[in-house]
Amino acid sequence: MSSAESTWSPGSWRDKPAVQQPDWPDEAALEAVLKQMRTMPPLVFAGEARALTESLGHVANGEAFLLQAGDCAESFEAFSADAIRDKLKVILQMAVVLTYSSGVPTVKVGRIAGQFAKPRSSPTETVGDLVLPSFRGHMVNDVAPTEAARVPDPNRLLSAYHQSSSTLNLLRAFTKGGYADLARVHTWNQEFVASSNEGQRYEQLASEIDRALRFMKACGINTTSLPTLHEVDFFTSHEALVLGYEEAMTRRDSLTGDWYDCSAHMIWIGERTRDLDGAHVEFFSGVNNPVGCKVGPTATADEVLGLCERLNPDRIPGRLTLITRMGADKIEAGLPPLLAAVRDAGHPVVWACDPMHGNTFTANGGHKTRRFDDILAEIAGFFAAHDAEGTWPGGVHVELTGDDVTECLGGAEEILDTDLASRYETMCDPRLNGRQSVDLAFAVSELLRR
Ligand code: PEP
Ligand code: CO
């Protein structure tokens, strides 16, 4: 699709510098796994990826809002039907809050069913007296603080594929098989959320939806025959970091002849791998999925325009989502020049706000955390910047879990640094818990309504 079309292939990234790749100890073992992966069924179909591009096209045009949410890093251990269901529940709750309160359709994309690889700021980590290779996500190595656990194991690529496959299977069942039916809007509220102020506010909104559905029925509208009330379109996404895995999952679509990375509907490039001359941008330039790219506080307008040209030369609305992660204190000055440059160049992008990764710090006691207030402040700054430039604040990208964890500080329940240790369960970055997530959705819907 790009001007480099003639030279692109699923493996052409291999001629470019590829940063953040695992140091696989045994090339032959890696090759054997990748060979096997190339024969395995795709996890998603090209038509689904095109449907997501179309939906994101509505976001790019200012007619819809993107909610992209899920784990920082999915885990091979914390893998259960309940965990998948609870994550889906809180995302459905947030989407209902956003859609009902703002009247804008919400495009739902999970950081799920493939989010197993992590970029790291440092290749090593010091635990006690040990200097160990960093944990790089369960697709690569294990989090346990031993030398042996940190050795990259290519068999983990296969495990990641299989876990993605069964996660996606359950998500499809839940979202198309009745669980996501709007008539069940009350049942998505978990007990620990329902007992809080945010949960009560959600209950009230759910009752209003019930009343609206009864009203439609009373007017003679056959609500049982409307699939849009009973099913939800839910898409998957992850950071496509380990390029060998992504290449092996890349297939040519039999309908169009175009290439798609069939490991997820949407994939994104991280802040550490968005070099214009690097391997990740090369790989992403040739697959036809909707793609995202993180944009941090050091990104220049020229770099961002370069990404637009490389990743979306045909200017297809919905193809490219720019996910800004500036930090609450940097967004108001840093974002407007980028918005103006992209707007003036006529590039149709989705702008999404990741209010998590620019606001991380280590609290007393050593836990990596974020303040709920900083997260809200970055989102408010994101909306203010878009208001100033006349562009559409297209969505939010957040790390959350359906569980009652204590990983982010503050929120209505006022989690303090002394509380962090009580239920700190993430393998990587701190996530919003169910209450904080619903609270955030109400705050965003108020910004959207304005
Ligand atoms: C992430 O999304 O978990 C992440 C590592 O983000 P970034 O690339 O923006 O640092
Ligand atoms: Co993260």
Tab-separated table of N, CA, C and O and ligand atoms in Angstrom, residues 72 111 115 118-119 239 268-272 294 325 354 357 397 399 429, ligand 1:
chain	number	residue	atom	x	y	z
A	72	CYS	N	-2.116	-4.279	31.030
A	72	CYS	CA	-0.805	-3.845	30.543
A	72	CYS	C	-0.143	-5.055	29.905
A	72	CYS	O	0.333	-4.997	28.783
A	111	ARG	N	-7.385	-4.462	24.978
A	111	ARG	CA	-5.957	-4.819	25.022
A	111	ARG	C	-5.987	-6.238	25.548
A	111	ARG	O	-5.781	-6.488	26.737
A	115	GLN	N	-1.903	-9.555	24.175
A	115	GLN	CA	-1.069	-8.515	24.785
A	115	GLN	C	-0.048	-9.173	25.735
A	115	GLN	O	-0.156	-9.092	26.957
A	118	LYS	N	6.286	-7.099	26.200
A	118	LYS	CA	6.527	-5.789	26.798
A	118	LYS	C	7.880	-5.208	26.397
A	118	LYS	O	8.908	-5.874	26.517
A	119	PRO	N	7.869	-3.935	25.970
A	119	PRO	CA	9.136	-3.229	25.767
A	119	PRO	C	9.655	-2.812	27.141
A	119	PRO	O	8.865	-2.592	28.055
A	239	GLU	N	0.206	-4.582	21.437
A	239	GLU	CA	1.423	-4.002	20.885
A	239	GLU	C	2.140	-5.098	20.112
A	239	GLU	O	2.556	-6.108	20.686
A	268	TRP	N	-0.599	-2.100	17.568
A	268	TRP	CA	0.004	-0.767	17.691
A	268	TRP	C	1.516	-0.865	17.888
A	268	TRP	O	2.052	-1.905	18.249
A	269	ILE	N	2.168	0.277	17.583
A	269	ILE	CA	3.613	0.441	17.763
A	269	ILE	C	3.825	1.200	19.068
A	269	ILE	O	3.151	2.212	19.312
A	270	GLY	N	4.739	0.739	19.891
A	270	GLY	CA	4.989	1.389	21.180
A	270	GLY	C	5.866	2.624	21.040
A	270	GLY	O	6.480	2.876	20.001
A	271	GLU	N	5.938	3.367	22.120
A	271	GLU	CA	6.720	4.604	22.166
A	271	GLU	C	8.209	4.343	21.891
A	271	GLU	O	8.886	5.184	21.311
A	272	ARG	N	8.697	3.159	22.289
A	272	ARG	CA	10.129	2.867	22.151
A	272	ARG	C	10.505	2.292	20.790
A	272	ARG	O	11.676	2.082	20.500
A	294	LYS	N	1.981	4.899	19.428
A	294	LYS	CA	2.078	5.742	20.610
A	294	LYS	C	2.883	6.986	20.260
A	294	LYS	O	3.826	6.916	19.454
A	325	ARG	N	0.631	9.918	24.775
A	325	ARG	CA	0.893	9.561	26.190
A	325	ARG	C	1.976	10.495	26.687
A	325	ARG	O	3.138	10.181	26.778
A	354	ASP	N	-3.819	8.100	25.810
A	354	ASP	CA	-3.361	7.131	26.818
A	354	ASP	C	-2.901	7.954	28.019
A	354	ASP	O	-1.821	8.527	27.996
A	357	HIS	N	0.642	6.015	30.639
A	357	HIS	CA	2.083	5.774	30.570
A	357	HIS	C	2.967	6.990	30.794
A	357	HIS	O	4.156	6.847	31.027
A	397	HIS	N	-7.336	5.320	25.809
A	397	HIS	CA	-6.617	4.042	25.794
A	397	HIS	C	-6.139	3.823	27.229
A	397	HIS	O	-5.272	4.561	27.712
A	399	GLU	N	-5.295	1.182	30.843
A	399	GLU	CA	-4.964	-0.127	31.412
A	399	GLU	C	-5.879	-0.371	32.605
A	399	GLU	O	-5.908	0.422	33.551
A	429	ASP	N	2.497	-2.835	34.459
A	429	ASP	CA	2.073	-1.508	34.905
A	429	ASP	C	0.798	-1.585	35.761
A	429	ASP	O	-0.008	-2.504	35.602
B	1	PEP	C1	2.030	-0.010	27.045
B	1	PEP	O1	1.065	0.379	26.372
B	1	PEP	O2	1.933	-0.880	27.924
B	1	PEP	C2	3.339	0.634	26.828
B	1	PEP	C3	4.481	0.022	27.106
B	1	PEP	O3	3.210	1.893	26.347
B	1	PEP	P1	4.301	2.893	25.711
B	1	PEP	O4	4.847	2.219	24.498
B	1	PEP	O5	3.443	4.088	25.390
B	1	PEP	O6	5.314	3.169	26.772
